Amino acid sequence: MAARRRTLRILTGAAAVCAALVSTAWSRPVPPPADDVRAESAAAGAPVNESATTGAPAAEGPATLCAPAGVLRGPGGERAVVQLCAGSGTPMTALSAPASCRRPGTSVRYACLTSGSWTARRDGVTVASGTLPGSQPYPGPGTYEVTASVHVRSTPSGVDLRGTVRATLTLTAPKQHSTHRVEVDRHTLRPGTTTALTYRVYRDSEQGDGSARFGLIGEERTGVRISTSDARCVNPLVGRAPSRDRLGFSVDCALTDLQPGRPATVRVTVRLASACSTVVSKLGYWMPRGQALYTGGMVEGPTVGCT
């Protein structure tokens, strides 16, 4: 039994190390050198009663900035110390709220699961919001007041707290210029009509290659139909084999010849019934870095509205 307990302790320690390594790989925490980014945080809100201030200068390339945001307390002495973290230096910024949990009278080392929602304001104006964790297009350098409504639960169970935390994050990384963009020749549809739309997809960077995936989608419940004769595009296939059912309200195009100075043109026809539907678009693209698995990115294309 003693040998088995030692084996279990070894396996448990190995699992914890693996989990830490996976978390580090996914979040890519590049520690900011001494002159890149500065963070100031102030805790506020009913469940928050501790605050702190941190600072660090600017780093080159992607980085994650974390600032203490507050402490949540429960009636039984439960405690969760919450941070707010934002990424910069990439086209998208990821926001998360890692926490550490404690409960009095126990030596258990808790893991914390944090969920909720967040809002970021700059100069009093809301510039981004979403779920925790979540990503939004990077809004650029500036000082952001970030407010998050968080739900912190522990594993094993013992800590279950909700509250509001706040931090001030100052990001200094410049906003990256987009390497790809999408334009469309019309921006409004009308119910009961059939409209031709012409999209132009641009690659403005020498980096990467000519491959991209362009997608359009309408609102299914409205009965909208999107079609094209372009051989690079299809209505996506759905259902299990041998089903040949396709989504009539969506089009997916595989582009392979995008070059700076040579945009791709995609023409589609949108047929609306009596109900309005917007048509949104997006573009995924490659930016190869050797044999790295996660390369490339996604940009939001124009939304064609309906009146």
One Martini backbone bead per residue (centre of mass of N, CA, C, O) as a GRO file, in nm:
protein
  307
    1MET     BB    1   0.057   0.063  -0.020
    2ALA     BB    2   0.297   0.257  -0.003
    3ALA     BB    3   0.378   0.222  -0.298
    4ARG     BB    4   0.108   0.321  -0.417
    5ARG     BB    5   0.112   0.606  -0.290
    6ARG     BB    6   0.372   0.695  -0.431
    7THR     BB    7   0.266   0.657  -0.718
    8LEU     BB    8   0.030   0.856  -0.696
    9ARG     BB    9   0.201   1.105  -0.628
   10ILE     BB   10   0.365   1.102  -0.888
   11LEU     BB   11   0.127   1.119  -1.087
   12THR     BB   12   0.007   1.381  -0.974
   13GLY     BB   13   0.255   1.558  -1.023
   14ALA     BB   14   0.270   1.511  -1.330
   15ALA     BB   15  -0.009   1.626  -1.397
   16ALA     BB   16   0.045   1.911  -1.293
   17VAL     BB   17   0.278   1.973  -1.483
   18CYS     BB   18   0.123   1.932  -1.748
   19ALA     BB   19  -0.094   2.145  -1.698
   20ALA     BB   20   0.102   2.381  -1.682
   21LEU     BB   21   0.221   2.348  -1.967
   22VAL     BB   22  -0.040   2.377  -2.127
   23SER     BB   23  -0.119   2.656  -2.023
   24THR     BB   24   0.136   2.796  -2.128
   25ALA     BB   25   0.105   2.726  -2.431
   26TRP     BB   26  -0.171   2.863  -2.480
   27SER     BB   27  -0.104   3.161  -2.351
   28ARG     BB   28   0.174   3.273  -2.414
   29PRO     BB   29   0.364   3.392  -2.166
   30VAL     BB   30   0.528   3.682  -2.224
   31PRO     BB   31   0.748   3.833  -2.049
   32PRO     BB   32   0.772   4.156  -1.974
   33PRO     BB   33   0.987   4.369  -2.000
   34ALA     BB   34   1.087   4.661  -1.839
   35ASP     BB   35   0.968   4.851  -2.116
   36ASP     BB   36   0.631   4.816  -2.200
   37VAL     BB   37   0.420   4.773  -1.958
   38ARG     BB   38   0.137   4.907  -1.770
   39ALA     BB   39  -0.013   4.849  -1.446
   40GLU     BB   40  -0.327   4.937  -1.300
   41SER     BB   41  -0.498   4.863  -0.991
   42ALA     BB   42  -0.848   4.850  -0.871
   43ALA     BB   43  -1.051   4.773  -0.628
   44ALA     BB   44  -1.408   4.693  -0.657
   45GLY     BB   45  -1.695   4.649  -0.508
   46ALA     BB   46  -1.864   4.461  -0.291
   47PRO     BB   47  -1.672   4.180  -0.291
   48VAL     BB   48  -1.438   4.393  -0.282
   49ASN     BB   49  -1.132   4.447  -0.048
   50GLU     BB   50  -0.883   4.449  -0.250
   51SER     BB   51  -0.566   4.603  -0.357
   52ALA     BB   52  -0.348   4.686  -0.646
   53THR     BB   53  -0.019   4.763  -0.793
   54THR     BB   54   0.117   4.742  -1.125
   55GLY     BB   55   0.430   4.723  -1.328
   56ALA     BB   56   0.533   4.737  -1.687
   57PRO     BB   57   0.716   4.739  -1.958
   58ALA     BB   58   0.791   4.705  -2.296
   59ALA     BB   59   0.731   4.466  -2.546
   60GLU     BB   60   0.809   4.260  -2.795
   61GLY     BB   61   0.541   4.148  -2.899
   62PRO     BB   62   0.370   3.923  -2.754
   63ALA     BB   63   0.151   3.979  -2.462
   64THR     BB   64   0.073   3.953  -2.105
   65LEU     BB   65  -0.151   4.133  -1.890
   66CYS     BB   66  -0.157   4.151  -1.530
   67ALA     BB   67  -0.406   4.233  -1.270
   68PRO     BB   68  -0.520   4.306  -0.985
   69ALA     BB   69  -0.890   4.305  -0.898
   70GLY     BB   70  -0.961   4.114  -0.644
   71VAL     BB   71  -1.164   4.001  -0.358
   72LEU     BB   72  -1.342   3.720  -0.270
   73ARG     BB   73  -1.604   3.654  -0.022
   74GLY     BB   74  -1.729   3.435   0.214
   75PRO     BB   75  -1.912   3.335   0.496
   76GLY     BB   76  -1.678   3.093   0.551
   77GLY     BB   77  -1.394   3.229   0.436
   78GLU     BB   78  -1.384   3.234   0.159
   79ARG     BB   79  -1.131   3.273  -0.116
   80ALA     BB   80  -1.072   3.498  -0.404
   81VAL     BB   81  -0.809   3.573  -0.622
   82VAL     BB   82  -0.825   3.822  -0.876
   83GLN     BB   83  -0.752   3.852  -1.218
   84LEU     BB   84  -0.664   4.058  -1.501
   85CYS     BB   85  -0.623   3.965  -1.851
   86ALA     BB   86  -0.427   4.090  -2.135
   87GLY     BB   87  -0.368   4.099  -2.473
   88SER     BB   88  -0.085   4.185  -2.690
   89GLY     BB   89   0.047   4.210  -3.026
   90THR     BB   90  -0.224   4.127  -3.165
   91PRO     BB   91  -0.517   4.123  -3.338
   92MET     BB   92  -0.597   3.979  -3.076
   93THR     BB   93  -0.769   3.995  -2.758
   94ALA     BB   94  -0.731   3.837  -2.450
   95LEU     BB   95  -0.962   3.765  -2.179
   96SER     BB   96  -0.901   3.706  -1.828
   97ALA     BB   97  -0.970   3.536  -1.480
   98PRO     BB   98  -0.764   3.449  -1.273
   99ALA     BB   99  -0.752   3.225  -0.979
  100SER     BB  100  -0.733   3.193  -0.621
  101CYS     BB  101  -0.805   2.942  -0.368
  102ARG     BB  102  -0.962   2.948  -0.035
  103ARG     BB  103  -0.997   2.762   0.283
  104PRO     BB  104  -1.062   2.736   0.593
  105GLY     BB  105  -0.922   2.451   0.755
  106THR     BB  106  -0.741   2.383   0.493
  107SER     BB  107  -0.483   2.215   0.274
  108VAL     BB  108  -0.607   2.247   0.016
  109ARG     BB  109  -0.535   2.262  -0.334
  110TYR     BB  110  -0.689   2.472  -0.534
  111ALA     BB  111  -0.879   2.491  -0.820
  112CYS     BB  112  -0.983   2.737  -1.063
  113LEU     BB  113  -1.305   2.837  -1.194
  114THR     BB  114  -1.366   3.089  -1.446
  115SER     BB  115  -1.649   3.300  -1.506
  116GLY     BB  116  -1.824   3.529  -1.743
  117SER     BB  117  -1.793   3.890  -1.775
  118TRP     BB  118  -1.692   4.179  -1.988
  119THR     BB  119  -1.566   4.530  -1.974
  120ALA     BB  120  -1.427   4.790  -2.186
  121ARG     BB  121  -1.287   5.117  -2.114
  122ARG     BB  122  -1.228   5.434  -2.294
  123ASP     BB  123  -1.294   5.731  -2.189
  124GLY     BB  124  -1.595   5.603  -2.109
  125VAL     BB  125  -1.587   5.402  -2.356
  126THR     BB  126  -1.706   5.130  -2.505
  127VAL     BB  127  -1.488   4.879  -2.683
  128ALA     BB  128  -1.546   4.605  -2.515
  129SER     BB  129  -1.689   4.264  -2.502
  130GLY     BB  130  -1.759   3.956  -2.302
  131THR     BB  131  -1.644   3.657  -2.225
  132LEU     BB  132  -1.520   3.415  -1.988
  133PRO     BB  133  -1.325   3.364  -2.185
  134GLY     BB  134  -1.202   3.609  -2.442
  135SER     BB  135  -1.223   3.761  -2.778
  136GLN     BB  136  -1.092   4.056  -2.944
  137PRO     BB  137  -1.017   4.305  -3.115
  138TYR     BB  138  -0.758   4.503  -3.103
  139PRO     BB  139  -0.783   4.849  -2.992
  140GLY     BB  140  -0.517   4.937  -2.875
  141PRO     BB  141  -0.363   5.170  -2.727
  142GLY     BB  142  -0.417   5.213  -2.370
  143THR     BB  143  -0.655   5.291  -2.118
  144TYR     BB  144  -0.833   5.038  -1.927
  145GLU     BB  145  -1.152   4.977  -1.798
  146VAL     BB  146  -1.210   4.674  -1.622
  147THR     BB  147  -1.509   4.478  -1.602
  148ALA     BB  148  -1.609   4.191  -1.391
  149SER     BB  149  -1.825   3.912  -1.388
  150VAL     BB  150  -1.779   3.654  -1.147
  151HIS     BB  151  -1.727   3.290  -1.132
  152VAL     BB  152  -1.603   3.095  -0.858
  153ARG     BB  153  -1.463   2.767  -0.872
  154SER     BB  154  -1.372   2.463  -0.720
  155THR     BB  155  -1.099   2.209  -0.723
  156PRO     BB  156  -1.235   2.103  -0.514
  157SER     BB  157  -1.492   2.158  -0.347
  158GLY     BB  158  -1.563   2.493  -0.146
  159VAL     BB  159  -1.568   2.716  -0.375
  160ASP     BB  160  -1.841   2.974  -0.425
  161LEU     BB  161  -1.821   3.270  -0.618
  162ARG     BB  162  -1.949   3.609  -0.650
  163GLY     BB  163  -1.858   3.903  -0.859
  164THR     BB  164  -1.686   4.220  -0.877
  165VAL     BB  165  -1.423   4.334  -1.089
  166ARG     BB  166  -1.129   4.560  -1.112
  167ALA     BB  167  -0.921   4.719  -1.374
  168THR     BB  168  -0.621   4.884  -1.486
  169LEU     BB  169  -0.511   4.883  -1.827
  170THR     BB  170  -0.193   4.937  -1.989
  171LEU     BB  171  -0.145   4.955  -2.335
  172THR     BB  172   0.141   4.977  -2.585
  173ALA     BB  173   0.080   4.824  -2.821
  174PRO     BB  174   0.051   4.831  -3.137
  175LYS     BB  175  -0.157   4.834  -3.395
  176GLN     BB  176  -0.207   4.613  -3.628
  177HIS     BB  177  -0.187   4.560  -3.948
  178SER     BB  178  -0.372   4.438  -4.182
  179THR     BB  179  -0.325   4.175  -4.423
  180HIS     BB  180  -0.644   4.161  -4.454
  181ARG     BB  181  -0.937   4.221  -4.673
  182VAL     BB  182  -1.290   4.327  -4.713
  183GLU     BB  183  -1.517   4.397  -4.984
  184VAL     BB  184  -1.827   4.568  -5.084
  185ASP     BB  185  -2.075   4.708  -5.309
  186ARG     BB  186  -2.293   4.650  -5.080
  187HIS     BB  187  -2.513   4.731  -4.768
  188THR     BB  188  -2.815   4.658  -4.882
  189LEU     BB  189  -3.121   4.499  -4.819
  190ARG     BB  190  -3.440   4.360  -4.944
  191PRO     BB  191  -3.729   4.241  -4.916
  192GLY     BB  192  -3.821   4.043  -5.193
  193THR     BB  193  -3.523   4.017  -5.310
  194THR     BB  194  -3.259   4.016  -5.562
  195THR     BB  195  -2.899   4.020  -5.498
  196ALA     BB  196  -2.596   4.142  -5.610
  197LEU     BB  197  -2.266   4.053  -5.493
  198THR     BB  198  -1.936   4.208  -5.456
  199TYR     BB  199  -1.634   4.066  -5.362
  200ARG     BB  200  -1.318   4.179  -5.217
  201VAL     BB  201  -1.000   4.018  -5.173
  202TYR     BB  202  -0.722   4.111  -4.967
  203ARG     BB  203  -0.358   4.115  -4.991
  204ASP     BB  204  -0.114   4.337  -4.815
  205SER     BB  205   0.110   4.111  -4.780
  206GLU     BB  206   0.416   3.936  -4.812
  207GLN     BB  207   0.315   3.754  -4.622
  208GLY     BB  208   0.269   3.446  -4.681
  209ASP     BB  209  -0.008   3.342  -4.880
  210GLY     BB  210  -0.279   3.265  -5.120
  211SER     BB  211  -0.445   3.154  -4.881
  212ALA     BB  212  -0.810   3.126  -4.831
  213ARG     BB  213  -1.118   3.163  -4.628
  214PHE     BB  214  -1.446   3.230  -4.747
  215GLY     BB  215  -1.741   3.361  -4.570
  216LEU     BB  216  -2.106   3.324  -4.574
  217ILE     BB  217  -2.399   3.444  -4.375
  218GLY     BB  218  -2.720   3.401  -4.284
  219GLU     BB  219  -3.053   3.386  -4.166
  220GLU     BB  220  -3.218   3.101  -4.142
  221ARG     BB  221  -3.520   3.185  -4.047
  222THR     BB  222  -3.577   3.374  -4.318
  223GLY     BB  223  -3.497   3.216  -4.601
  224VAL     BB  224  -3.232   3.266  -4.707
  225ARG     BB  225  -3.039   3.282  -5.024
  226ILE     BB  226  -2.713   3.158  -5.129
  227SER     BB  227  -2.539   3.206  -5.443
  228THR     BB  228  -2.306   3.048  -5.691
  229SER     BB  229  -2.075   3.001  -5.983
  230ASP     BB  230  -1.828   2.965  -5.825
  231ALA     BB  231  -1.586   2.712  -5.813
  232ARG     BB  232  -1.470   2.797  -5.515
  233CYS     BB  233  -1.773   2.750  -5.427
  234VAL     BB  234  -1.999   2.650  -5.154
  235ASN     BB  235  -2.248   2.480  -5.007
  236PRO     BB  236  -2.256   2.345  -4.721
  237LEU     BB  237  -2.222   2.040  -4.585
  238VAL     BB  238  -2.466   1.824  -4.423
  239GLY     BB  239  -2.455   1.561  -4.243
  240ARG     BB  240  -2.460   1.234  -4.281
  241ALA     BB  241  -2.362   0.984  -4.435
  242PRO     BB  242  -2.516   1.026  -4.757
  243SER     BB  243  -2.563   1.316  -4.732
  244ARG     BB  244  -2.661   1.620  -4.953
  245ASP     BB  245  -2.697   1.845  -4.768
  246ARG     BB  246  -2.738   2.206  -4.779
  247LEU     BB  247  -2.664   2.536  -4.716
  248GLY     BB  248  -2.853   2.806  -4.836
  249PHE     BB  249  -2.728   3.046  -4.620
  250SER     BB  250  -2.434   2.948  -4.728
  251VAL     BB  251  -2.082   3.029  -4.808
  252ASP     BB  252  -1.779   2.859  -4.936
  253CYS     BB  253  -1.435   2.972  -5.000
  254ALA     BB  254  -1.144   2.872  -5.192
  255LEU     BB  255  -0.847   3.049  -5.183
  256THR     BB  256  -0.515   3.052  -5.386
  257ASP     BB  257  -0.446   3.366  -5.539
  258LEU     BB  258  -0.337   3.565  -5.336
  259GLN     BB  259  -0.213   3.903  -5.399
  260PRO     BB  260  -0.041   4.167  -5.408
  261GLY     BB  261  -0.242   4.343  -5.639
  262ARG     BB  262  -0.445   4.063  -5.631
  263PRO     BB  263  -0.751   4.032  -5.603
  264ALA     BB  264  -1.043   3.871  -5.512
  265THR     BB  265  -1.346   3.772  -5.682
  266VAL     BB  266  -1.686   3.753  -5.544
  267ARG     BB  267  -1.999   3.628  -5.663
  268VAL     BB  268  -2.333   3.681  -5.541
  269THR     BB  269  -2.666   3.561  -5.452
  270VAL     BB  270  -2.945   3.725  -5.284
  271ARG     BB  271  -3.242   3.575  -5.143
  272LEU     BB  272  -3.537   3.722  -5.027
  273ALA     BB  273  -3.791   3.722  -4.849
  274SER     BB  274  -4.010   3.881  -4.630
  275ALA     BB  275  -3.756   3.869  -4.462
  276CYS     BB  276  -3.497   3.975  -4.293
  277SER     BB  277  -3.132   3.973  -4.375
  278THR     BB  278  -2.825   3.937  -4.293
  279VAL     BB  279  -2.473   3.950  -4.414
  280VAL     BB  280  -2.193   3.780  -4.323
  281SER     BB  281  -1.825   3.797  -4.294
  282LYS     BB  282  -1.519   3.595  -4.346
  283LEU     BB  283  -1.148   3.552  -4.297
  284GLY     BB  284  -0.917   3.301  -4.356
  285TYR     BB  285  -0.553   3.269  -4.295
  286TRP     BB  286  -0.221   3.240  -4.390
  287MET     BB  287   0.099   3.244  -4.174
  288PRO     BB  288   0.364   3.096  -4.209
  289ARG     BB  289   0.580   2.895  -3.960
  290GLY     BB  290   0.667   2.658  -4.092
  291GLN     BB  291   0.542   2.386  -3.871
  292ALA     BB  292   0.341   2.536  -3.732
  293LEU     BB  293   0.020   2.494  -3.631
  294TYR     BB  294  -0.050   2.801  -3.530
  295THR     BB  295  -0.158   2.989  -3.798
  296GLY     BB  296  -0.272   3.284  -3.870
  297GLY     BB  297  -0.618   3.408  -3.933
  298MET     BB  298  -0.894   3.645  -3.858
  299VAL     BB  299  -1.142   3.835  -4.039
  300GLU     BB  300  -1.371   4.084  -4.061
  301GLY     BB  301  -1.625   4.143  -4.255
  302PRO     BB  302  -1.875   4.270  -4.406
  303THR     BB  303  -2.203   4.393  -4.338
  304VAL     BB  304  -2.516   4.318  -4.474
  305GLY     BB  305  -2.798   4.473  -4.461
  306CYS     BB  306  -3.153   4.544  -4.364
  307THR     BB  307  -3.480   4.725  -4.478
   0.00000   0.00000   0.00000
